[in-house]
Short mmCIF file of C-alpha atoms and ligand atoms in Angstrom, two decimals:
data_model
loop_
_atom_site.label_atom_id
_atom_site.label_comp_id
_atom_site.label_asym_id
_atom_site.label_seq_id
_atom_site.Cartn_x
_atom_site.Cartn_y
_atom_site.Cartn_z
CA MET A 1 118.07 134.44 121.24
CA GLU A 2 117.75 136.22 117.98
CA CYS A 3 117.17 133.95 115.12
CA SER A 4 117.77 134.91 111.54
CA TRP A 5 115.01 133.13 109.66
CA LYS A 6 116.62 132.90 106.35
CA THR A 7 119.96 131.65 107.57
CA VAL A 8 118.51 129.13 109.91
CA LEU A 9 116.03 127.83 107.40
CA LEU A 10 118.63 127.56 104.74
CA LEU A 11 120.85 125.65 107.11
CA VAL A 12 118.15 123.37 108.34
CA CYS A 13 116.64 122.74 104.96
CA ALA A 14 119.97 122.09 103.34
CA SER A 15 120.81 119.46 105.87
CA LEU A 16 117.46 117.71 105.54
CA GLY A 17 117.94 115.47 102.61
CA ILE A 18 121.48 114.68 103.60
CA GLN A 19 121.70 113.83 107.24
CA TYR A 20 119.09 113.46 109.85
CA THR A 21 121.64 113.74 112.62
CA ALA A 22 122.60 117.15 111.33
CA ILE A 23 119.03 118.31 111.81
CA ARG A 24 118.88 116.93 115.28
CA THR A 25 121.95 118.75 116.36
CA LEU A 26 120.71 121.96 114.83
CA ARG A 27 117.26 121.60 116.28
CA ASP A 28 118.65 120.92 119.70
CA SER A 29 120.68 124.09 119.62
CA LEU A 30 117.87 126.26 118.34
CA SER A 31 114.77 127.62 119.97
CA GLY A 32 111.61 129.49 119.09
CA PRO A 33 110.08 129.37 115.64
CA CYS A 34 113.02 127.49 114.20
CA GLN A 35 111.78 124.35 115.86
CA GLY A 36 109.26 123.81 113.16
CA ALA A 37 111.82 124.13 110.44
CA TYR A 38 111.84 120.46 109.55
CA ARG A 39 108.41 121.05 108.16
CA CYS A 40 109.67 123.56 105.70
CA GLN A 41 108.37 121.57 102.78
CA SER A 42 104.91 121.39 104.23
CA ARG A 43 102.73 123.47 101.97
CA HIS A 44 100.12 124.14 104.56
CA HIS A 45 101.99 126.40 106.82
CA ARG A 46 99.69 129.21 107.78
CA ASP A 47 102.37 131.86 107.95
CA SER A 48 102.99 133.05 104.42
CA LYS A 49 106.45 134.28 105.32
CA TRP A 50 107.24 130.68 106.08
CA ARG A 51 105.84 129.48 102.86
CA ALA A 52 108.00 131.87 100.87
CA LEU A 53 111.11 130.89 102.78
CA CYS A 54 110.25 127.25 102.60
CA ASP A 55 110.04 127.23 98.86
CA ASP A 56 110.95 123.89 97.33
CA SER A 57 114.09 125.41 95.91
CA TRP A 58 115.68 125.07 99.33
CA MET A 59 115.28 121.36 99.25
CA PRO A 60 118.39 119.45 98.26
CA VAL A 61 116.34 116.65 96.71
CA GLU A 62 117.91 115.82 93.39
CA SER A 63 114.90 114.74 91.40
CA PRO A 64 111.42 116.14 92.01
CA ARG A 65 109.48 114.32 94.64
CA LYS A 66 107.23 111.56 93.36
CA HIS A 67 103.93 110.92 95.07
CA ILE A 68 103.02 107.32 94.40
CA LEU A 69 99.67 105.75 95.20
CA LEU A 70 99.23 102.00 95.14
CA PHE A 71 95.51 101.90 94.52
CA ALA A 72 94.09 98.45 95.15
CA THR A 73 91.36 96.39 96.73
CA THR A 74 91.44 93.99 99.69
CA ARG A 75 93.26 90.72 98.91
CA SER A 76 94.38 91.78 95.46
CA GLY A 77 98.07 91.25 96.18
CA SER A 78 98.75 94.78 97.38
CA SER A 79 100.97 93.76 100.30
CA PHE A 80 103.25 91.98 97.86
CA THR A 81 103.19 94.83 95.36
CA GLY A 82 103.71 97.40 98.10
CA GLN A 83 106.93 95.66 99.06
CA LEU A 84 108.33 96.46 95.62
CA LEU A 85 108.06 100.13 96.62
CA ASN A 86 108.91 99.68 100.30
CA GLN A 87 112.25 98.08 99.45
CA HIS A 88 113.46 101.16 97.55
CA PRO A 89 115.81 103.09 99.86
CA GLY A 90 114.63 106.46 98.50
CA ILE A 91 110.93 105.83 99.07
CA PHE A 92 109.04 106.56 102.26
CA TYR A 93 106.32 103.91 102.21
CA VAL A 94 103.15 103.91 104.28
CA PHE A 95 100.84 100.92 104.38
CA GLU A 96 97.14 101.84 104.53
CA PRO A 97 97.12 105.03 106.62
CA LEU A 98 93.47 105.53 105.65
CA TYR A 99 92.57 102.74 108.05
CA HIS A 100 92.61 105.27 110.87
CA VAL A 101 90.28 107.63 109.02
CA GLN A 102 87.80 104.88 108.36
CA GLN A 103 87.87 103.85 112.01
CA ALA A 104 87.09 107.40 113.04
CA PHE A 105 84.20 107.65 110.60
CA THR A 106 82.63 104.32 111.43
CA ASN A 107 79.89 103.90 113.97
CA SER A 108 81.21 101.03 116.00
CA SER A 109 78.32 101.04 118.45
CA SER A 110 76.00 99.44 115.94
CA ARG A 111 76.41 95.72 115.39
CA VAL A 112 77.17 96.03 111.72
CA ARG A 113 79.74 98.77 111.44
CA HIS A 114 78.67 101.38 109.01
CA THR A 115 80.05 104.57 107.59
CA LEU A 116 78.34 107.70 108.80
CA ASP A 117 78.90 109.90 105.77
CA ARG A 118 80.58 108.56 102.64
CA ARG A 119 81.25 111.90 100.96
CA ALA A 120 82.86 113.34 104.08
CA LEU A 121 84.88 110.17 104.46
CA LEU A 122 86.28 110.44 100.94
CA GLY A 123 87.14 114.08 101.63
CA ALA A 124 88.98 113.10 104.78
CA TYR A 125 90.83 110.37 102.85
CA ARG A 126 92.07 112.93 100.33
CA ASP A 127 93.03 115.39 103.08
CA LEU A 128 95.12 112.77 104.80
CA LEU A 129 96.78 111.67 101.55
CA LEU A 130 97.68 115.25 100.67
CA ASN A 131 99.15 115.87 104.11
CA LEU A 132 101.11 112.64 104.07
CA TYR A 133 102.46 113.42 100.61
CA THR A 134 103.82 116.65 102.09
CA CYS A 135 105.28 114.65 105.00
CA ASP A 136 102.99 116.00 107.69
CA LEU A 137 102.49 112.84 109.69
CA HIS A 138 101.12 114.86 112.59
CA PHE A 139 97.94 115.10 110.56
CA MET A 140 97.36 111.42 111.38
CA GLU A 141 96.79 112.46 114.99
CA ASN A 142 93.30 113.63 114.06
CA TYR A 143 92.33 110.01 113.46
CA ILE A 144 94.54 107.66 115.46
CA ARG A 145 92.86 106.12 118.49
CA PRO A 146 93.72 106.38 121.29
CA GLU A 147 94.83 109.94 120.66
CA PRO A 148 98.63 110.21 120.48
CA GLN A 149 100.31 111.97 123.40
CA ASP A 150 103.18 114.37 122.65
CA HIS A 151 103.09 113.19 119.02
CA VAL A 152 103.83 109.64 120.09
CA THR A 153 101.59 106.64 119.41
CA SER A 154 101.60 102.89 119.86
CA SER A 155 98.59 102.43 117.58
CA PHE A 156 99.95 103.16 114.11
CA PHE A 157 98.27 100.61 111.83
CA ARG A 158 100.62 98.02 110.32
CA ARG A 159 103.71 100.01 111.13
CA SER A 160 105.92 96.94 110.59
CA SER A 161 105.09 97.04 106.90
CA SER A 162 106.95 100.30 106.49
CA HIS A 163 110.71 100.09 106.31
CA ALA A 164 111.16 103.79 107.09
CA LEU A 165 109.05 103.60 110.26
CA CYS A 166 111.13 100.74 111.62
CA SER A 167 114.65 101.91 110.90
CA PRO A 168 116.78 104.89 111.96
CA PRO A 169 116.15 107.73 112.57
CA VAL A 170 112.58 106.79 113.51
CA CYS A 171 113.66 103.64 115.23
CA LEU A 172 116.70 103.94 117.40
CA GLU A 173 117.52 100.34 117.92
CA ARG A 174 117.51 99.28 121.48
CA GLY A 175 119.68 96.39 122.49
CA GLU A 176 120.33 93.68 119.99
CA VAL A 177 119.78 94.31 116.35
CA VAL A 178 117.25 91.86 114.99
CA VAL A 179 117.49 91.10 111.32
CA VAL A 180 113.88 91.23 110.31
CA SER A 181 113.76 93.46 107.26
CA ASP A 182 111.01 91.59 105.50
CA LEU A 183 109.32 89.31 107.99
CA PRO A 184 105.56 89.55 107.76
CA ASP A 185 105.24 89.48 111.53
CA GLU A 186 103.42 92.58 112.74
CA ILE A 187 104.81 92.69 116.25
CA TRP A 188 108.54 92.91 115.77
CA CYS A 189 108.74 96.58 114.88
CA PRO A 190 106.93 98.11 117.88
CA LYS A 191 108.78 95.60 120.05
CA LYS A 192 112.14 96.61 118.71
CA CYS A 193 111.48 100.33 118.28
CA GLY A 194 108.98 101.26 121.00
CA ALA A 195 106.18 103.74 120.38
CA LEU A 196 106.21 105.74 117.17
CA ASN A 197 107.30 109.37 117.37
CA LEU A 198 105.37 111.06 114.55
CA THR A 199 107.73 114.03 114.56
CA LEU A 200 110.61 111.73 113.78
CA ALA A 201 108.48 109.98 111.16
CA SER A 202 107.83 113.33 109.45
CA MET A 203 111.53 114.10 109.44
CA SER A 204 112.35 110.71 108.00
CA CYS A 205 109.75 111.29 105.31
CA LEU A 206 111.33 114.62 104.38
CA SER A 207 114.75 113.06 104.17
CA LYS A 208 113.56 110.53 101.58
CA GLY A 209 113.17 111.63 98.01
CA HIS A 210 109.78 110.07 97.37
CA ILE A 211 106.62 108.87 99.05
CA ALA A 212 104.47 105.86 98.31
CA ILE A 213 101.18 105.07 99.99
CA LYS A 214 99.16 101.92 99.67
CA THR A 215 95.42 101.91 100.12
CA VAL A 216 92.49 99.61 99.50
CA ARG A 217 89.98 102.09 100.89
CA VAL A 218 89.37 104.48 98.02
CA PRO A 219 86.54 102.98 95.92
CA GLU A 220 87.20 104.49 92.50
CA VAL A 221 90.03 106.28 90.76
CA LYS A 222 87.73 109.22 90.05
CA ASP A 223 87.61 109.81 93.80
CA LEU A 224 91.27 110.85 93.49
CA ARG A 225 90.76 113.48 90.83
CA THR A 226 91.40 116.54 93.02
CA LEU A 227 94.73 115.02 94.02
CA THR A 228 95.87 114.35 90.44
CA GLU A 229 94.96 117.94 89.59
CA ASP A 230 96.69 119.42 92.63
CA PRO A 231 99.69 121.41 91.35
CA ARG A 232 101.57 120.70 94.57
CA LEU A 233 101.66 116.98 93.83
CA ASP A 234 103.11 114.83 91.09
CA LEU A 235 100.78 111.92 91.66
CA LYS A 236 101.36 108.52 90.04
CA ILE A 237 98.60 105.97 90.49
CA ILE A 238 99.39 102.28 90.21
CA HIS A 239 96.04 100.55 89.88
CA LEU A 240 96.44 96.96 91.01
CA VAL A 241 93.71 94.56 89.91
CA ARG A 242 93.25 90.82 90.33
CA ASP A 243 90.84 88.15 89.17
CA PRO A 244 87.73 88.69 91.36
CA ARG A 245 87.38 84.93 91.81
CA ALA A 246 90.87 84.88 93.32
CA ILE A 247 90.05 87.90 95.48
CA LEU A 248 87.01 86.11 96.84
CA ALA A 249 88.90 82.89 97.56
CA SER A 250 91.59 84.86 99.35
CA ARG A 251 89.08 86.83 101.42
CA MET A 252 87.37 83.60 102.44
CA MET A 253 90.66 82.25 103.74
CA ALA A 254 91.76 85.47 105.47
CA PHE A 255 88.47 86.58 107.00
CA SER A 256 86.68 83.34 107.77
CA ASP A 257 84.26 84.86 110.30
CA GLN A 258 82.95 87.42 107.88
CA PHE A 259 82.72 84.80 105.13
CA ARG A 260 81.13 82.01 107.13
CA ALA A 261 78.14 81.73 104.77
CA TRP A 262 80.45 81.49 101.78
CA LYS A 263 82.45 78.77 103.47
CA ILE A 264 79.29 76.80 104.11
CA TRP A 265 78.39 77.25 100.47
CA ASN A 266 81.85 76.09 99.43
CA ALA A 267 81.71 73.04 101.68
CA THR A 268 78.16 71.94 100.86
CA GLY A 269 77.76 73.10 97.28
CA ARG A 270 74.50 74.77 98.34
CA GLN A 271 74.07 78.53 98.41
CA PRO A 272 72.78 79.67 101.81
CA ARG A 273 69.93 82.18 101.67
CA TYR A 274 71.83 84.71 103.75
CA VAL A 275 75.04 84.84 101.72
CA ASP A 276 76.04 88.43 100.98
CA LEU A 277 76.76 88.94 97.28
CA SER A 278 76.98 92.72 97.51
CA GLN A 279 80.61 93.00 98.58
CA ILE A 280 82.12 91.09 95.66
CA THR A 281 79.68 92.81 93.29
CA SER A 282 80.81 96.27 94.33
CA THR A 283 84.46 95.18 94.26
CA CYS A 284 83.97 94.21 90.61
CA LYS A 285 82.04 97.37 89.76
CA ASP A 286 84.65 99.65 91.34
CA MET A 287 87.50 97.76 89.71
CA SER A 288 86.11 97.98 86.19
CA ALA A 289 84.85 101.55 86.60
CA SER A 290 88.37 102.62 87.58
CA ALA A 291 90.01 100.62 84.80
CA GLU A 292 87.61 102.09 82.24
CA THR A 293 88.31 105.60 83.49
CA GLY A 294 92.05 105.04 83.48
CA LEU A 295 92.23 103.44 80.05
CA ARG A 296 90.10 106.23 78.56
CA ARG A 297 92.96 108.59 79.49
CA PRO A 298 91.11 111.69 80.60
CA THR A 299 93.26 114.83 80.80
CA TRP A 300 93.34 114.79 84.59
CA LEU A 301 94.80 111.29 84.62
CA ARG A 302 97.07 111.36 81.60
CA GLY A 303 100.52 109.94 82.38
CA ARG A 304 99.41 109.34 85.95
CA TYR A 305 97.70 105.96 85.66
CA LEU A 306 99.13 102.48 85.28
CA LEU A 307 96.97 99.35 85.28
CA VAL A 308 98.74 96.30 86.71
CA ARG A 309 97.26 92.83 86.90
CA TYR A 310 98.53 90.95 89.92
CA GLU A 311 98.73 87.76 87.86
CA ASP A 312 101.20 89.38 85.44
CA LEU A 313 103.28 90.59 88.35
CA ALA A 314 103.28 87.15 89.96
CA LEU A 315 104.25 85.44 86.72
CA ASN A 316 106.91 87.91 85.73
CA PRO A 317 107.90 89.93 88.77
CA THR A 318 111.12 91.44 87.48
CA ASP A 319 109.68 92.69 84.20
CA LYS A 320 106.57 94.07 85.84
CA ALA A 321 108.54 95.73 88.60
CA ASN A 322 110.67 97.34 85.92
CA GLU A 323 107.54 98.60 84.22
CA ILE A 324 106.27 100.04 87.49
CA TYR A 325 109.57 101.81 88.13
CA ARG A 326 109.62 103.19 84.60
CA PHE A 327 106.12 104.52 85.15
CA VAL A 328 107.03 106.30 88.40
CA GLU A 329 110.25 107.50 86.75
CA LEU A 330 112.61 106.06 89.32
CA ASP A 331 115.47 103.60 89.07
CA MET A 332 114.82 100.16 90.43
CA GLU A 333 117.42 99.78 93.14
CA ASP A 334 119.33 96.57 93.88
CA ARG A 335 117.44 96.09 97.09
CA VAL A 336 114.19 95.76 95.14
CA GLN A 337 115.77 93.21 92.82
CA THR A 338 117.11 91.24 95.76
CA TRP A 339 113.73 91.22 97.45
CA ILE A 340 112.07 89.92 94.30
CA ALA A 341 114.61 87.13 93.99
CA LYS A 342 114.09 86.13 97.59
CA ASN A 343 110.31 86.23 97.58
CA THR A 344 109.23 84.88 94.24
CA ASN A 345 111.34 81.75 93.92
CA ALA A 346 109.50 78.66 92.81
CA ASN A 347 109.95 77.23 96.25
CA MET A 348 107.29 74.79 97.31
CA SER A 349 108.52 74.76 100.87
CA SER A 350 107.76 78.41 101.41
CA PRO A 351 104.56 79.12 103.32
CA PRO A 352 101.37 79.17 101.28
CA GLU A 353 99.43 82.38 100.93
CA TRP A 354 96.96 81.66 103.68
CA SER A 355 99.36 80.59 106.38
CA TYR A 356 99.69 84.22 107.39
CA ARG A 357 96.95 86.69 106.73
CA TYR A 358 99.16 89.34 105.22
CA SER A 359 102.10 87.26 104.20
CA THR A 360 104.08 88.38 101.23
CA THR A 361 106.81 85.79 101.46
CA ARG A 362 105.62 83.06 99.20
CA ASP A 363 105.91 81.67 95.76
CA SER A 364 103.96 84.17 93.76
CA ARG A 365 103.73 81.98 90.67
CA VAL A 366 102.06 79.11 92.47
CA THR A 367 99.63 81.20 94.48
CA ALA A 368 98.35 83.42 91.69
CA GLU A 369 96.05 80.72 90.31
CA SER A 370 95.76 78.47 93.34
CA TRP A 371 92.25 79.79 94.01
CA ARG A 372 91.10 77.41 91.28
CA LEU A 373 91.65 74.49 93.62
CA ARG A 374 89.96 76.20 96.52
CA LEU A 375 86.58 77.35 95.21
CA GLY A 376 83.56 75.25 94.42
CA PHE A 377 82.40 75.49 90.80
CA ASP A 378 79.00 76.73 91.92
CA ILE A 379 80.56 79.75 93.63
CA VAL A 380 82.81 80.39 90.65
CA ARG A 381 79.83 80.38 88.32
CA THR A 382 77.97 82.84 90.53
CA VAL A 383 80.91 85.23 90.67
CA GLN A 384 81.33 84.94 86.91
CA ASN A 385 77.72 86.03 86.46
CA LEU A 386 78.06 88.93 88.89
CA CYS A 387 81.38 90.07 87.47
CA ASN A 388 81.20 89.10 83.81
CA ASP A 389 81.95 92.61 82.51
CA THR A 390 84.92 93.00 84.82
CA LEU A 391 86.36 89.63 83.80
CA ALA A 392 86.02 90.53 80.12
CA LEU A 393 87.53 93.99 80.54
CA LEU A 394 90.57 92.76 82.45
CA GLY A 395 91.18 89.65 80.37
CA TYR A 396 90.17 86.85 82.73
CA LYS A 397 88.54 83.85 81.03
CA GLN A 398 85.37 82.28 82.37
CA VAL A 399 85.22 78.54 83.00
CA HIS A 400 82.22 76.43 82.06
CA SER A 401 82.82 73.25 84.02
CA ALA A 402 84.46 72.03 87.21
CA ALA A 403 86.99 70.12 85.12
CA GLU A 404 88.01 73.28 83.28
CA LEU A 405 88.24 75.11 86.59
CA ARG A 406 90.65 72.58 88.09
CA ASN A 407 92.81 72.10 85.00
CA LEU A 408 95.70 74.38 85.85
CA SER A 409 97.52 73.75 82.57
CA HIS A 410 94.73 75.76 80.98
CA SER A 411 95.43 79.36 82.01
CA LEU A 412 92.53 81.73 82.65
CA VAL A 413 94.67 84.82 82.24
CA GLU A 414 94.58 86.17 78.69
CA HIS A 415 97.62 87.94 77.38
CA ARG A 416 96.80 91.66 77.48
CA LEU A 417 98.69 94.89 77.18
CA PHE A 418 96.92 97.78 78.82
CA GLN A 419 98.66 100.71 77.21
C1 LIG B 1 75.32 104.29 115.86
O1 LIG B 1 74.56 103.09 115.74
C2 LIG B 1 73.60 102.91 116.78
C3 LIG B 1 72.95 101.55 116.61
O2 LIG B 1 72.62 101.30 115.27
C4 LIG B 1 72.58 104.07 116.74
O3 LIG B 1 71.63 103.92 117.77
C5 LIG B 1 73.33 105.39 116.90
O4 LIG B 1 72.42 106.46 116.76
C6 LIG B 1 74.43 105.51 115.84
N1 LIG B 1 75.20 106.71 116.10
C7 LIG B 1 75.41 107.65 115.16
C8 LIG B 1 76.26 108.79 115.59
O5 LIG B 1 74.93 107.57 114.05
C1 LIG B 2 110.02 113.03 119.26
O1 LIG B 2 111.09 113.39 118.44
C2 LIG B 2 111.41 114.78 118.49
C3 LIG B 2 112.47 115.05 117.45
O2 LIG B 2 113.63 114.32 117.73
C4 LIG B 2 111.83 115.15 119.90
O3 LIG B 2 112.12 116.53 119.96
C5 LIG B 2 110.72 114.80 120.86
O4 LIG B 2 111.14 115.03 122.18
C6 LIG B 2 110.31 113.35 120.70
N1 LIG B 2 109.15 113.12 121.52
C7 LIG B 2 109.15 112.27 122.53
C8 LIG B 2 107.88 112.19 123.33
O5 LIG B 2 110.12 111.60 122.79
C1 LIG B 3 113.13 77.54 100.04
O1 LIG B 3 112.56 77.74 101.33
C2 LIG B 3 113.31 77.18 102.38
C3 LIG B 3 112.54 77.35 103.67
O2 LIG B 3 111.81 78.54 103.68
C4 LIG B 3 114.69 77.82 102.41
O3 LIG B 3 115.46 77.26 103.43
C5 LIG B 3 115.38 77.63 101.07
O4 LIG B 3 116.60 78.32 101.05
C6 LIG B 3 114.49 78.15 99.94
N1 LIG B 3 115.08 77.82 98.66
C7 LIG B 3 115.22 78.70 97.70
C8 LIG B 3 115.79 78.20 96.41
O5 LIG B 3 114.87 79.86 97.82
C1 LIG B 4 86.41 74.91 99.72
O1 LIG B 4 86.21 73.52 99.94
C2 LIG B 4 87.33 72.69 99.60
C3 LIG B 4 86.93 71.26 99.81
O2 LIG B 4 85.76 70.99 99.13
C4 LIG B 4 88.52 73.06 100.44
O3 LIG B 4 89.65 72.31 100.06
C5 LIG B 4 88.84 74.55 100.28
O4 LIG B 4 89.87 74.92 101.15
C6 LIG B 4 87.60 75.40 100.55
N1 LIG B 4 87.91 76.75 100.20
C7 LIG B 4 87.78 77.79 101.01
C8 LIG B 4 88.14 79.10 100.44
O5 LIG B 4 87.37 77.68 102.14
C1 LIG B 5 77.29 90.28 81.27
O1 LIG B 5 75.98 89.86 81.65
C2 LIG B 5 74.95 90.77 81.32
C3 LIG B 5 73.65 90.27 81.90
O2 LIG B 5 73.53 88.88 81.80
C4 LIG B 5 74.91 90.93 79.80
O3 LIG B 5 73.91 91.87 79.44
C5 LIG B 5 76.26 91.42 79.30
O4 LIG B 5 76.28 91.50 77.90
C6 LIG B 5 77.37 90.48 79.77
N1 LIG B 5 78.66 91.08 79.41
C7 LIG B 5 79.62 90.39 78.80
C8 LIG B 5 80.88 91.12 78.52
O5 LIG B 5 79.48 89.24 78.46
C1 LIG B 6 93.74 70.71 80.39
O1 LIG B 6 93.96 71.84 79.56
C2 LIG B 6 94.89 71.60 78.52
C3 LIG B 6 95.18 72.92 77.82
O2 LIG B 6 94.00 73.57 77.46
C4 LIG B 6 94.34 70.54 77.58
O3 LIG B 6 95.27 70.27 76.54
C5 LIG B 6 94.09 69.27 78.37
O4 LIG B 6 93.46 68.29 77.56
C6 LIG B 6 93.19 69.56 79.58
N1 LIG B 6 93.13 68.39 80.43
C7 LIG B 6 91.97 67.84 80.78
C8 LIG B 6 92.05 66.63 81.65
O5 LIG B 6 90.89 68.31 80.43
#
């Protein structure tokens, strides 16, 4: 069958943003090179003829594509914040795709897992981000274990956190429709949708106007510089920070095995010799180094960096969400507003933060400072010494006694505007 490139591409591309079913029908009736046409926005196509034909001008996307990065650290409230992006119907959201890269780069045969080559790892992180931002989800196949077969995998990390990966066209509901749009449960999506077809995921990505990715694996914002400078991307970095004392308390609850020494310290009031202070120290260092870089406004980051304190978001979710949406230059859709209303109510009967490791459904106001009732003063004092510069930079007050620590009517979050 003879296939006129231009006509077919025009047809296929034009239908992309509008109707997935249209593409399917077209693709089914076509053969040969046209099969790859859904990738026409991918900027890495080796054939230059393709690239010319697949110019962005063919894409019926109304506003230019936004590439949003939620740049955070473990237990800083990024699941919650990510939901503000995930709920937007025009955003294709992926939760921590870099997990797979880190797995591939980590030597799991040694008892303490360690990264083989940090510089190469950061390069691979950026490669994956760039490819995801251009909707090439097949690129993930280099890292997912076990290796996907026929572009299909059952091992996509935290798939349930991504609305787009659990709804049509990626997920063709089988049997009864379960209403589960924002349950934190990680099992429902693979159960309802079966294995993930990465080709369908790529197509879904292309049909959305914008892409948001959450990661806690990039250490510093300067590690993202080549991406902010890449002319093919319009990268917007939301830097989410949180009081390091709260981060520590949350990590102790979520990862109790890893934090056994800390828990002993917390329970006895005595610091064990073998407690590892390096992790929280580097968390603080990375957090303030990134904030300093961002607030200095270097040319490569200008207009692309927003510092958000989780505590401000928890206290004032609607205003902060509005600020985030203004920053990424998108309208905050009703669905986002509805999700906020449902998940941030002062509702003492909702599950506390630690009842589910990655729960986002909770009363954000109550949990933001609840760490103050869950950490011994001795630990707090130690973290304050390790992280004093970070606390000062981000506007978190130190406490000087156990009584001050436990007195919740005395807020430790200073009013700050990071503009
Ligand atoms: C992985 O770790 C083990 C144990 O520490 C070591 O013997 C092995 O050489 C490491 N492999 C690589 C590829 O570094
Ligand atoms: C994945 O989806 C694509 C596009 O619809 C389809 O052509 C392919 O057969 C699917 N793969 C599998 C293994 O079902
Ligand atoms: C509070 O939570 C309970 C149980 O999760 C729920 O039934 C109730 O509707 C919630 N109330 C409000 C005001 O959100
Ligand atoms: C620390 O100990 C107190 C009791 O002294 C306990 O209530 C709290 O849950 C513990 N915190 C953590 C993070 O384990
Ligand atoms: C933090 O502690 C170090 C060492 O004790 C000190 O030199 C530095 O001035 C402190 N920074 C702030 C902001 O207090
Ligand atoms: C708790 O803090 C508030 C506000 O700073 C203060 O007025 C109050 O006296 C404190 N309560 C105690 C018991 O220290």
